[in-house]
XYZ file of C-alpha atoms in Angstrom:
709
model
C 88.627 54.681 184.915
C 86.329 57.550 185.840
C 82.886 57.195 187.413
C 80.019 56.204 185.108
C 77.415 58.894 184.490
C 73.817 57.908 183.834
C 72.193 61.311 183.329
C 72.895 64.998 183.632
C 70.754 68.118 184.013
C 70.159 70.284 180.975
C 72.447 73.321 181.102
C 71.392 76.830 180.271
C 74.562 78.002 178.584
C 76.324 76.038 175.848
C 79.620 76.970 174.205
C 80.929 74.775 171.384
C 84.722 74.917 171.277
C 86.531 73.835 168.058
C 89.215 71.144 168.329
C 91.817 73.611 167.073
C 91.543 75.644 170.289
C 92.030 72.970 172.932
C 93.410 75.069 175.779
C 91.615 72.796 178.249
C 92.580 69.481 176.633
C 96.248 68.698 177.293
C 95.946 65.118 176.065
C 95.094 63.562 173.677
C 95.729 65.611 170.542
C 95.166 64.780 166.847
C 97.882 62.677 165.237
C 99.071 59.151 164.580
C 100.671 57.698 167.705
C 102.408 54.426 168.466
C 101.100 54.208 172.025
C 97.802 54.486 173.856
C 97.042 57.997 175.023
C 96.026 59.420 178.381
C 93.208 61.875 178.981
C 94.554 64.944 180.770
C 92.336 67.997 181.244
C 93.035 71.384 182.763
C 90.411 71.782 185.496
C 92.156 74.394 187.635
C 89.131 76.666 187.273
C 86.984 74.082 189.070
C 85.132 72.947 185.955
C 83.371 69.592 186.038
C 84.146 67.469 182.977
C 82.684 64.337 181.393
C 84.061 62.220 178.574
C 83.492 59.214 176.333
C 85.575 57.526 173.651
C 82.931 55.219 172.187
C 81.138 57.931 170.205
C 78.393 58.373 172.785
C 77.257 61.625 174.375
C 79.376 62.084 177.540
C 76.363 63.502 179.386
C 74.203 60.444 178.832
C 76.655 57.585 178.628
C 80.077 58.713 179.663
C 82.412 59.084 182.597
C 83.140 61.915 184.994
C 86.708 63.149 184.861
C 88.343 63.064 188.267
C 91.965 62.988 187.160
C 94.214 61.753 184.351
C 93.145 58.374 182.956
C 94.441 55.976 180.278
C 92.281 55.744 177.140
C 92.641 52.021 176.536
C 91.876 52.052 172.805
C 93.788 51.494 169.554
C 93.053 52.258 165.936
C 90.962 55.343 165.123
C 89.780 56.945 168.367
C 87.435 59.884 168.914
C 87.178 61.367 172.397
C 84.184 63.555 173.245
C 84.446 65.898 176.220
C 81.903 68.175 177.888
C 82.996 70.595 180.632
C 80.859 72.852 182.800
C 82.528 75.674 184.662
C 81.390 77.203 187.936
C 79.231 79.760 186.127
C 77.293 76.977 184.401
C 78.833 77.593 180.988
C 79.275 74.493 178.869
C 82.223 73.693 176.636
C 82.366 70.798 174.181
C 85.500 69.261 172.660
C 86.092 66.451 170.212
C 89.548 65.043 169.506
C 90.248 62.376 166.869
C 93.533 60.513 166.630
C 94.898 57.087 165.677
C 96.897 54.587 167.715
C 98.904 52.234 165.498
C 100.472 48.874 166.312
C 102.072 48.443 169.705
C 105.201 46.945 168.111
C 108.425 48.548 169.343
C 111.121 48.488 166.615
C 114.047 47.803 168.958
C 115.722 44.661 170.218
C 114.830 43.175 173.566
C 116.996 44.618 176.318
C 118.165 47.647 174.321
C 118.123 51.020 176.055
C 115.780 52.323 173.363
C 113.270 49.535 173.933
C 113.449 49.899 177.712
C 112.748 53.627 177.436
C 109.846 53.190 174.991
C 108.333 50.470 177.181
C 108.524 52.874 180.128
C 106.604 55.661 178.451
C 104.140 53.245 176.837
C 103.266 51.900 180.293
C 103.262 55.441 181.757
C 101.570 57.760 179.225
C 101.335 60.177 182.179
C 104.896 60.181 183.477
C 105.362 61.503 187.020
C 108.483 63.616 187.453
C 109.585 65.369 190.624
C 111.928 68.340 190.584
C 115.498 67.173 190.951
C 114.927 63.806 189.309
C 116.405 62.724 185.974
C 114.753 61.425 182.817
C 117.129 59.974 180.227
C 116.001 59.787 176.609
C 118.479 57.624 174.623
C 120.751 59.626 172.345
C 119.658 57.573 169.330
C 116.091 58.880 169.692
C 114.718 62.361 169.103
C 112.238 64.267 171.221
C 110.146 67.418 171.111
C 108.513 69.227 174.030
C 105.021 70.595 173.624
C 102.814 70.426 170.547
C 102.985 72.324 167.312
C 106.069 73.522 165.468
C 108.869 72.441 167.785
C 112.419 71.384 166.951
C 113.286 67.712 167.225
C 116.250 67.329 169.562
C 118.657 64.453 170.030
C 117.922 62.427 173.152
C 119.691 63.410 176.366
C 119.387 63.388 180.123
C 116.632 65.780 181.222
C 116.504 67.341 184.650
C 114.974 70.314 186.421
C 116.321 72.353 189.301
C 115.482 70.654 192.595
C 114.142 73.945 193.962
C 111.436 74.181 191.292
C 108.028 74.649 192.931
C 105.866 74.849 189.806
C 103.722 71.875 188.829
C 102.866 71.518 185.151
C 101.759 69.131 182.444
C 104.344 69.036 179.625
C 103.573 66.993 176.474
C 106.535 65.200 174.912
C 106.861 63.404 171.560
C 109.599 60.832 170.955
C 110.515 59.442 167.537
C 113.263 57.496 165.812
C 114.453 59.941 163.152
C 115.245 63.629 162.998
C 112.704 64.233 160.240
C 109.937 62.157 161.939
C 108.147 61.686 158.613
C 106.688 58.172 158.346
C 108.514 57.250 161.560
C 106.773 55.908 164.676
C 105.919 58.594 167.219
C 105.200 58.063 170.894
C 103.425 60.875 172.736
C 103.264 61.029 176.506
C 102.647 63.742 179.089
C 105.140 64.565 181.813
C 103.543 65.651 185.065
C 106.129 67.926 186.640
C 105.616 67.966 190.388
C 106.758 71.007 192.341
C 108.443 68.978 195.043
C 108.257 69.584 198.772
C 105.480 71.668 200.279
C 106.154 74.853 202.155
C 104.647 76.128 205.411
C 100.981 75.154 205.511
C 99.698 77.271 208.454
C 97.232 80.087 207.733
C 95.766 82.068 210.614
C 92.243 83.327 211.205
C 91.609 86.971 212.033
C 88.231 88.760 212.147
C 89.041 90.844 209.078
C 90.302 90.277 205.558
C 92.340 92.260 203.074
C 90.936 92.973 199.650
C 93.328 94.119 196.945
C 95.970 95.099 199.499
C 94.525 98.492 200.364
C 90.964 97.629 201.366
C 90.388 96.245 204.830
C 87.035 94.529 205.419
C 85.744 93.784 208.963
C 83.794 90.545 208.869
C 83.001 89.475 212.438
C 80.083 91.420 213.982
C 81.090 90.280 217.491
C 83.985 92.728 217.549
C 84.660 96.402 217.394
C 87.735 97.603 215.570
C 90.310 100.363 215.514
C 93.129 101.098 213.092
C 96.314 102.596 214.523
C 95.256 105.365 216.931
C 91.780 105.761 215.437
C 88.462 105.545 217.275
C 86.792 102.243 218.047
C 83.935 101.459 215.728
C 81.441 98.692 215.027
C 80.939 99.896 211.445
C 81.449 97.224 208.819
C 82.259 99.700 206.051
C 85.487 98.739 204.202
C 88.443 100.887 205.154
C 91.030 102.022 202.610
C 94.526 102.198 204.016
C 97.923 103.233 202.725
C 100.071 100.112 202.392
C 103.298 102.015 201.891
C 103.537 102.265 205.704
C 102.809 99.935 208.597
C 99.394 99.780 210.281
C 98.076 98.037 213.357
C 94.560 96.650 213.496
C 92.954 96.261 216.953
C 89.795 94.389 217.913
C 87.883 93.491 221.053
C 84.460 92.204 222.005
C 81.587 94.450 220.998
C 80.281 94.075 224.599
C 82.625 96.736 225.860
C 83.772 96.303 229.422
C 86.725 97.676 231.210
C 89.523 95.183 231.113
C 88.356 93.467 227.924
C 91.304 91.776 226.177
C 92.404 93.717 223.092
C 93.983 91.809 220.243
C 96.028 93.300 217.453
C 97.709 92.472 214.174
C 100.410 94.535 212.520
C 100.151 95.023 208.747
C 103.637 95.714 207.360
C 104.118 97.760 204.170
C 103.329 96.024 200.897
C 106.462 94.200 199.732
C 107.977 94.043 196.261
C 108.367 90.801 194.368
C 111.666 90.369 192.576
C 112.630 87.834 189.946
C 116.158 86.718 189.211
C 117.336 84.322 186.520
C 120.170 82.044 187.583
C 121.200 82.075 183.946
C 119.700 84.747 181.740
C 116.624 83.414 179.914
C 117.598 79.835 180.697
C 116.392 79.527 184.254
C 115.694 78.598 186.792
C 114.097 81.891 187.811
C 113.865 82.736 191.509
C 110.952 84.797 192.837
C 111.737 86.479 196.163
C 109.863 88.736 198.591
C 111.560 92.050 199.200
C 109.866 93.214 202.380
C 108.983 92.268 205.949
C 110.297 88.853 206.996
C 106.796 87.806 208.104
C 105.651 87.587 204.470
C 105.222 84.274 202.674
C 103.845 83.584 199.204
C 101.648 80.944 197.613
C 101.716 80.057 193.900
C 98.450 80.950 192.172
C 99.422 80.676 188.524
C 102.471 80.601 186.296
C 100.532 82.445 183.600
C 100.653 79.311 181.448
C 97.712 77.243 180.208
C 99.328 73.938 181.161
C 99.522 74.684 184.899
C 98.516 71.857 187.150
C 97.886 72.172 190.860
C 100.905 74.124 192.061
C 102.884 73.047 195.091
C 100.983 73.485 198.331
C 102.138 75.764 201.086
C 103.752 79.109 201.683
C 107.299 80.007 200.694
C 109.780 82.783 201.242
C 111.018 82.266 197.719
C 109.928 80.149 194.762
C 111.865 78.734 191.814
C 110.407 77.972 188.376
C 112.259 75.761 185.902
C 111.580 73.571 182.876
C 113.214 70.978 180.641
C 115.682 71.566 177.847
C 113.551 71.868 174.739
C 110.704 73.683 176.480
C 109.860 77.329 177.109
C 107.559 78.948 179.627
C 106.880 82.536 180.551
C 104.234 85.089 181.311
C 102.955 86.857 184.383
C 103.268 84.613 187.404
C 100.692 85.329 190.113
C 101.358 84.836 193.830
C 99.144 85.307 196.857
C 101.049 86.928 199.738
C 100.385 86.189 203.388
C 101.657 87.949 206.492
C 101.876 85.557 209.432
C 99.455 83.359 207.523
C 96.948 86.176 206.872
C 96.144 86.831 203.217
C 97.163 90.306 202.051
C 96.707 90.331 198.261
C 98.098 89.097 194.970
C 101.234 90.243 193.170
C 102.173 89.343 189.612
C 105.646 89.294 188.175
C 106.768 88.763 184.580
C 109.369 86.128 183.824
C 110.723 84.159 180.895
C 112.447 80.774 180.729
C 113.465 79.755 177.245
C 115.279 76.464 176.848
C 113.777 75.739 173.440
C 116.369 75.887 170.677
C 115.267 77.605 167.500
C 114.278 75.509 164.530
C 117.103 74.774 162.096
C 117.421 77.538 159.500
C 115.692 77.013 156.194
C 118.288 76.952 153.428
C 116.711 78.284 150.243
C 118.757 77.448 147.136
C 118.028 78.956 143.752
C 118.238 75.403 142.391
C 116.048 72.972 144.313
C 117.576 69.681 143.176
C 120.772 68.145 144.518
C 122.167 68.369 140.982
C 122.347 71.874 139.516
C 123.266 73.057 136.045
C 124.340 76.563 136.969
C 125.761 78.505 139.904
C 123.556 78.301 142.999
C 122.596 81.256 145.176
C 121.687 80.445 148.773
C 119.610 82.464 151.191
C 118.793 81.502 154.780
C 115.711 82.028 156.913
C 115.277 81.482 160.648
C 112.930 82.474 163.432
C 112.405 86.170 163.978
C 115.288 87.718 165.875
C 117.577 84.705 165.487
C 121.092 85.011 164.108
C 122.213 82.550 161.460
C 125.696 81.112 161.161
C 126.751 79.046 158.182
C 129.793 77.074 157.034
C 130.574 76.358 153.398
C 132.941 73.763 151.987
C 135.222 74.610 149.114
C 134.042 73.208 145.819
C 135.379 69.657 145.395
C 136.125 68.773 141.771
C 134.406 65.593 140.554
C 134.946 63.171 137.742
C 132.780 60.307 136.526
C 134.281 57.930 139.119
C 133.888 60.117 142.191
C 131.690 58.646 144.924
C 129.332 61.508 145.761
C 127.730 59.557 148.626
C 131.147 59.300 150.252
C 131.638 63.046 149.885
C 128.273 63.634 151.565
C 129.687 62.089 154.752
C 133.351 63.024 154.518
C 133.026 66.726 153.694
C 132.364 68.576 156.964
C 132.605 72.375 156.706
C 133.653 73.907 160.019
C 134.424 77.611 159.670
C 131.111 79.247 160.568
C 130.449 82.890 159.794
C 127.502 85.141 160.552
C 125.023 85.326 157.692
C 124.321 88.885 156.736
C 124.309 89.144 152.965
C 121.236 88.621 150.793
C 122.692 85.457 149.262
C 125.723 83.191 149.217
C 126.920 82.028 145.806
C 128.131 78.531 145.023
C 129.977 79.033 141.754
C 130.053 76.501 138.957
C 133.402 75.100 137.861
C 135.356 75.831 134.715
C 134.389 72.765 132.665
C 134.402 70.808 135.953
C 131.662 69.451 138.192
C 131.938 70.742 141.767
C 130.479 69.363 144.993
C 129.477 71.763 147.785
C 128.145 71.186 151.270
C 126.637 73.848 153.522
C 125.744 73.730 157.219
C 123.740 76.367 159.068
C 122.395 76.842 162.572
C 120.528 79.594 164.399
C 121.002 81.252 167.778
C 117.856 82.869 169.148
C 117.563 85.981 171.278
C 117.667 83.848 174.434
C 121.039 82.441 173.398
C 119.750 78.965 172.510
C 121.654 77.247 169.721
C 119.536 75.176 167.371
C 120.301 72.059 165.389
C 122.122 72.248 162.082
C 120.456 72.162 158.718
C 122.427 71.136 155.670
C 122.384 71.406 151.908
C 124.515 69.519 149.436
C 124.696 70.031 145.718
C 126.714 69.007 142.700
C 126.971 71.945 140.330
C 127.696 70.662 136.874
C 127.040 72.835 133.870
C 128.645 70.452 131.416
C 128.421 66.755 132.383
C 125.374 64.692 131.485
C 124.566 61.016 131.691
C 122.664 58.900 129.180
C 121.788 55.288 129.937
C 119.732 52.648 128.190
C 118.608 51.235 131.554
C 117.656 54.530 133.211
C 114.103 55.170 134.348
C 111.901 57.748 132.702
C 111.942 61.288 134.012
C 115.686 61.604 134.534
C 117.426 64.952 134.754
C 120.670 63.892 133.097
C 122.579 63.660 136.367
C 124.649 60.649 137.291
C 121.971 59.448 139.693
C 119.111 60.131 137.297
C 120.420 59.749 133.735
C 118.428 60.461 130.606
C 117.262 57.299 128.864
C 116.701 58.690 125.362
C 118.572 60.884 122.941
C 115.446 63.001 122.453
C 115.753 64.127 126.104
C 119.432 64.939 125.674
C 119.300 66.821 122.378
C 117.636 70.050 123.619
C 120.096 70.124 126.515
C 123.058 69.957 124.118
C 121.697 72.595 121.810
C 120.582 74.821 124.667
C 124.001 75.213 126.262
C 127.562 76.162 125.469
C 129.044 72.706 125.923
C 127.834 69.284 127.066
C 130.002 66.320 128.013
C 127.895 63.162 127.879
C 128.734 59.839 129.557
C 126.918 56.970 127.866
C 125.940 53.436 128.912
C 124.237 50.848 126.726
C 122.506 51.079 123.361
C 120.961 54.431 122.473
C 118.551 54.713 119.549
C 118.554 57.944 117.574
C 115.383 59.147 115.883
C 114.502 59.098 112.209
C 115.425 62.044 110.027
C 118.043 64.605 110.903
C 119.471 64.814 114.402
C 120.952 68.298 114.350
C 123.674 69.303 116.835
C 124.228 73.051 116.945
C 126.302 73.319 120.116
C 129.534 71.738 121.292
C 129.361 68.261 122.808
C 131.353 65.128 123.518
C 130.373 61.516 124.193
C 132.345 59.149 126.414
C 131.491 55.500 126.891
C 131.022 54.366 130.478
C 129.773 50.900 129.512
C 129.346 49.572 125.964
C 128.108 52.876 124.533
C 126.422 52.205 121.207
C 124.468 54.684 119.085
C 122.105 53.188 116.510
C 120.578 55.207 113.661
C 117.670 54.027 111.548
C 118.155 53.769 107.799
C 116.668 57.210 107.245
C 118.561 58.806 110.120
C 121.499 61.174 109.827
C 123.573 63.133 112.354
C 124.075 66.754 111.345
C 126.742 68.823 113.108
C 126.320 72.468 112.230
C 128.662 75.215 113.432
C 129.609 73.103 116.447
C 132.089 70.520 117.662
C 131.467 66.855 118.438
C 133.860 64.482 120.185
C 133.451 60.758 120.890
C 135.572 58.368 122.935
C 135.258 54.572 122.973
C 131.796 54.676 121.399
C 130.191 52.677 118.588
C 128.019 54.312 115.924
C 125.857 52.149 113.668
C 123.549 52.853 110.738
C 121.717 49.961 109.083
C 120.358 49.462 105.574
C 116.568 49.774 105.280
C 114.237 46.798 105.335
C 111.305 46.562 102.993
C 108.980 48.241 105.498
C 111.206 51.231 106.234
C 111.191 54.583 104.549
C 113.743 55.509 101.929
C 117.241 55.414 103.330
C 119.440 58.448 103.766
C 122.674 58.401 101.783
C 124.626 59.966 104.665
C 125.714 58.979 108.156
C 127.276 62.275 109.328
C 126.832 65.655 107.658
C 129.212 68.390 108.807
C 128.748 72.101 108.116
C 131.388 74.418 109.560
C 131.906 71.788 112.218
C 134.677 69.868 113.969
C 134.393 66.193 114.939
C 136.881 63.852 116.562
C 136.760 60.125 117.317
C 139.096 58.299 119.700
C 138.832 54.562 120.191
C 135.532 54.496 118.286
C 133.949 52.219 115.709
C 131.629 53.626 113.022
C 129.688 51.287 110.729
C 127.131 52.293 108.094
C 125.228 50.303 105.442
C 123.399 51.740 102.380
C 121.118 50.003 99.921
C 122.468 51.892 96.883
C 124.696 54.963 97.192
C 126.098 56.165 100.486
C 128.724 58.438 102.015
C 129.545 58.013 105.689
C 130.846 61.556 106.204
C 129.953 64.582 104.093
C 131.918 67.633 105.235
C 132.053 71.256 104.174
C 134.476 73.711 105.788
C 134.907 71.302 108.649
C 137.452 69.267 110.608
C 137.428 65.463 110.959
C 139.895 63.666 113.224
C 140.181 59.897 113.735
C 142.542 58.437 116.371
C 142.722 54.711 117.110
C 139.305 54.311 115.512
C 137.634 52.438 112.689
C 135.236 53.552 109.936
C 133.388 51.012 107.789
C 130.909 51.809 105.011
C 129.027 49.365 102.795
C 126.869 50.318 99.796
C 124.971 48.542 97.004
C 126.328 50.752 94.198
C 128.674 53.518 95.307
C 130.275 53.879 98.698
C 132.493 56.573 100.182
C 134.017 56.872 103.636
C 134.631 60.618 103.844
C 133.723 63.217 101.263
C 135.108 66.632 102.163
C 135.197 70.092 100.646
C 137.578 72.765 101.946
C 138.049 70.790 105.140
C 140.799 69.303 107.278
C 140.854 65.504 107.462
C 143.231 63.701 109.825
C 143.637 60.015 110.653
C 146.119 58.426 113.051
C 146.449 54.708 113.781
C 142.960 54.133 112.427
C 141.156 51.856 109.951
C 139.040 52.982 107.005
C 137.118 50.335 104.986
C 134.579 50.736 102.189
C 132.744 47.791 100.582
C 130.863 48.663 97.356
C 131.095 47.984 93.575
C 132.571 51.449 93.318
C 134.398 52.449 96.475
C 136.642 55.200 97.762
C 137.826 55.836 101.292
C 138.439 59.570 100.918
C 137.205 62.072 98.347
C 138.825 65.371 99.218
C 138.584 68.720 97.454
C 140.673 71.541 98.850
C 141.806 71.840 102.432
C 144.230 69.556 104.278
C 144.468 65.760 104.301
C 146.718 63.817 106.663
C 147.057 60.072 107.307
C 149.633 58.544 109.654
C 149.866 54.857 110.493
C 146.430 54.050 109.096
C 145.028 51.032 107.262
C 142.854 52.002 104.292
C 140.950 49.256 102.487
C 138.485 49.041 99.589
C 136.585 45.854 98.679
C 135.082 46.588 95.276
C 135.025 46.200 91.528
C 136.556 49.618 91.063
C 138.058 51.568 93.926
C 140.729 53.807 95.393
C 141.922 54.832 98.817
C 141.863 58.564 98.102
C 140.982 61.010 95.368
C 142.560 64.371 96.073
C 141.870 67.637 94.273
C 143.570 70.947 95.138
C 144.619 69.494 98.469
C 147.662 69.740 100.707
C 148.383 66.174 101.839
C 150.678 64.328 104.236
C 150.721 60.533 103.930
C 153.147 58.610 106.153
C 153.390 55.025 107.324
C 150.021 53.903 105.940
C 148.910 50.570 104.472
C 146.679 50.602 101.384
C 144.720 47.428 100.596
C 142.614 46.770 97.509
C 140.435 43.688 97.132
C 138.830 43.616 93.682
C 136.389 41.087 92.269
C 138.262 40.963 88.909
C 141.806 41.532 87.965
C 142.151 44.953 86.387
C 144.918 47.068 85.052
C 147.048 48.656 87.673
C 145.190 51.371 89.627
C 146.928 53.901 91.864
C 145.581 53.751 95.477
C 145.873 57.556 95.752
C 144.922 59.774 92.861
C 145.662 63.482 92.903
C 145.347 66.263 90.396
C 147.928 68.849 89.496
C 146.559 71.234 92.071
C 147.357 68.864 94.923
C 150.567 69.300 96.889
C 151.968 66.128 98.531
C 153.920 67.586 101.435
C 154.758 64.074 102.747
C 154.472 60.698 101.004
C 156.712 58.118 102.649
C 156.778 54.646 104.204
C 153.401 53.773 102.741
C 152.633 50.173 101.674
C 150.263 49.068 98.935
C 148.571 45.659 98.383
C 146.256 44.673 95.535
C 146.596 47.841 93.528
């Protein structure tokens, strides 16, 4: 802990610095962290800093900062910092953050737990060039603060010749997205390794900005090259493109006085070479007299610490994978230990992969109802490569979650077009998966981003047990017919997979576009007494579904006399059961210029006075291996005028006082292999099960059986 401060003098200059511009404060930073944080300040300018984390004024009840220190506090924490630079200017900072529970979500002895325990106990982690720091592959890390990519854990190392010391913040988390996941933040102190030559020699002059020579010791007289001796202390400007010799001797001139000298070689050049372009390490070398050595002044980066001590003939800078550093490095050059001037040299080390590209689909959800156009965005100057799977056809049993993992597109191409189209299938749902990554100008390859989508223009799901707010997809079905109806009528065709009991609304439910209904699990449509399904200029198909319409109770509105009304429509039922009940008169199907097809299905209608199964005008009626039953005092299964009528292998039954199977007028009919059953309450004179007028043409009438007529 730092030294306690009881009081401090009032300062003349005060500068309030917002928390968003914390160049001086390396740690802590705002956020929610799973470990205690260290206080690390940049005091390379010689500023004197004071701090507190109890809410008190650091100048009256705080501590003096004399090096990194652990802030031993959890929960909400606010650190107040006051710094005073050498010119007496005051800066104030305030950083608020939260430290959550110290629990580590890994088993005892696991490599993940061991690593987290290490950084929790060392929030300032000391790292010397040439060492290794291994972050487990199951974790993710990010160097620095701000918008940085999260990278899979790996072994981190830095070139052993690195001589730059820095503070490098690092965040570690458990998931690639990091949202709602624990995050541990620590600061790596990168030490520059071994020191160079430490000797610096004293001479009675100094160099200022390379070309200005200043004589400082009044006890000597001086001469430059073959110039005259002089005791003048006026600065001398010299040409540093050539060598010069500086002489000095005691100002008390006597014959035989010892004369000392120092040769100033020409100003050298500083060269920089990247071992691997952009990726470092970079090597700074002196191109000049062999007597020159250099000292690191600054890397040109705000997170510099105290650089390695000593003088070097060459210096290497390096950093970790996931980090980037660059700027104008500044070096002080010495000749035989005598300072000559500073030289700066630009460099760039970029080991930070670009962020994954942003994939921008025209349809945001993972379930789309039309073709999807994709565009990609990445960091400026980065190239984007993407791979696209072929559309995989789906049916209602396909495991989409399995496809998410098994489909792995591999053939990457350079993105250059405005958009990439994922086309919808021809009456088929298609699954697509897309990967994309970016390569920045430094040649770093970023992590992949992905996008998966099922494009299905036609298939919808309707389930009694679904939650509200569904989109009709298999994962989020509709839960009411009122949600589905506008979808059907708004498209060209909708294939609906149904589970459970679905209530239809009162009044007319009008279908004006093509649709089909397939039962996934006990699909059952229930209409109220006043409800009716109207199919107008459209087709409707149903498979393995049940349709029910009940008679009204005393509290309900007047019942409708129809179950289905067809106008220029086509309907088909396979494996279905249709049951309707009417209080007085009722007709299950009323059709005009339409097509009705029953296969392996059953139709039952019950009425208080008159009941009819299908009443059709200028339509085509077909039944195969199906049952048709009407229960009413006056009953008829089929009342057909005009058009075509065909029954094959069907059972047609009336339970009534007076009834027939079919009444045909001006109709072309084919009747083969059917069974006609009449159950009458009184014995009557013989009634024909099928009546037809003279305008009806029986094209087939064979192998039919009749009972009760």
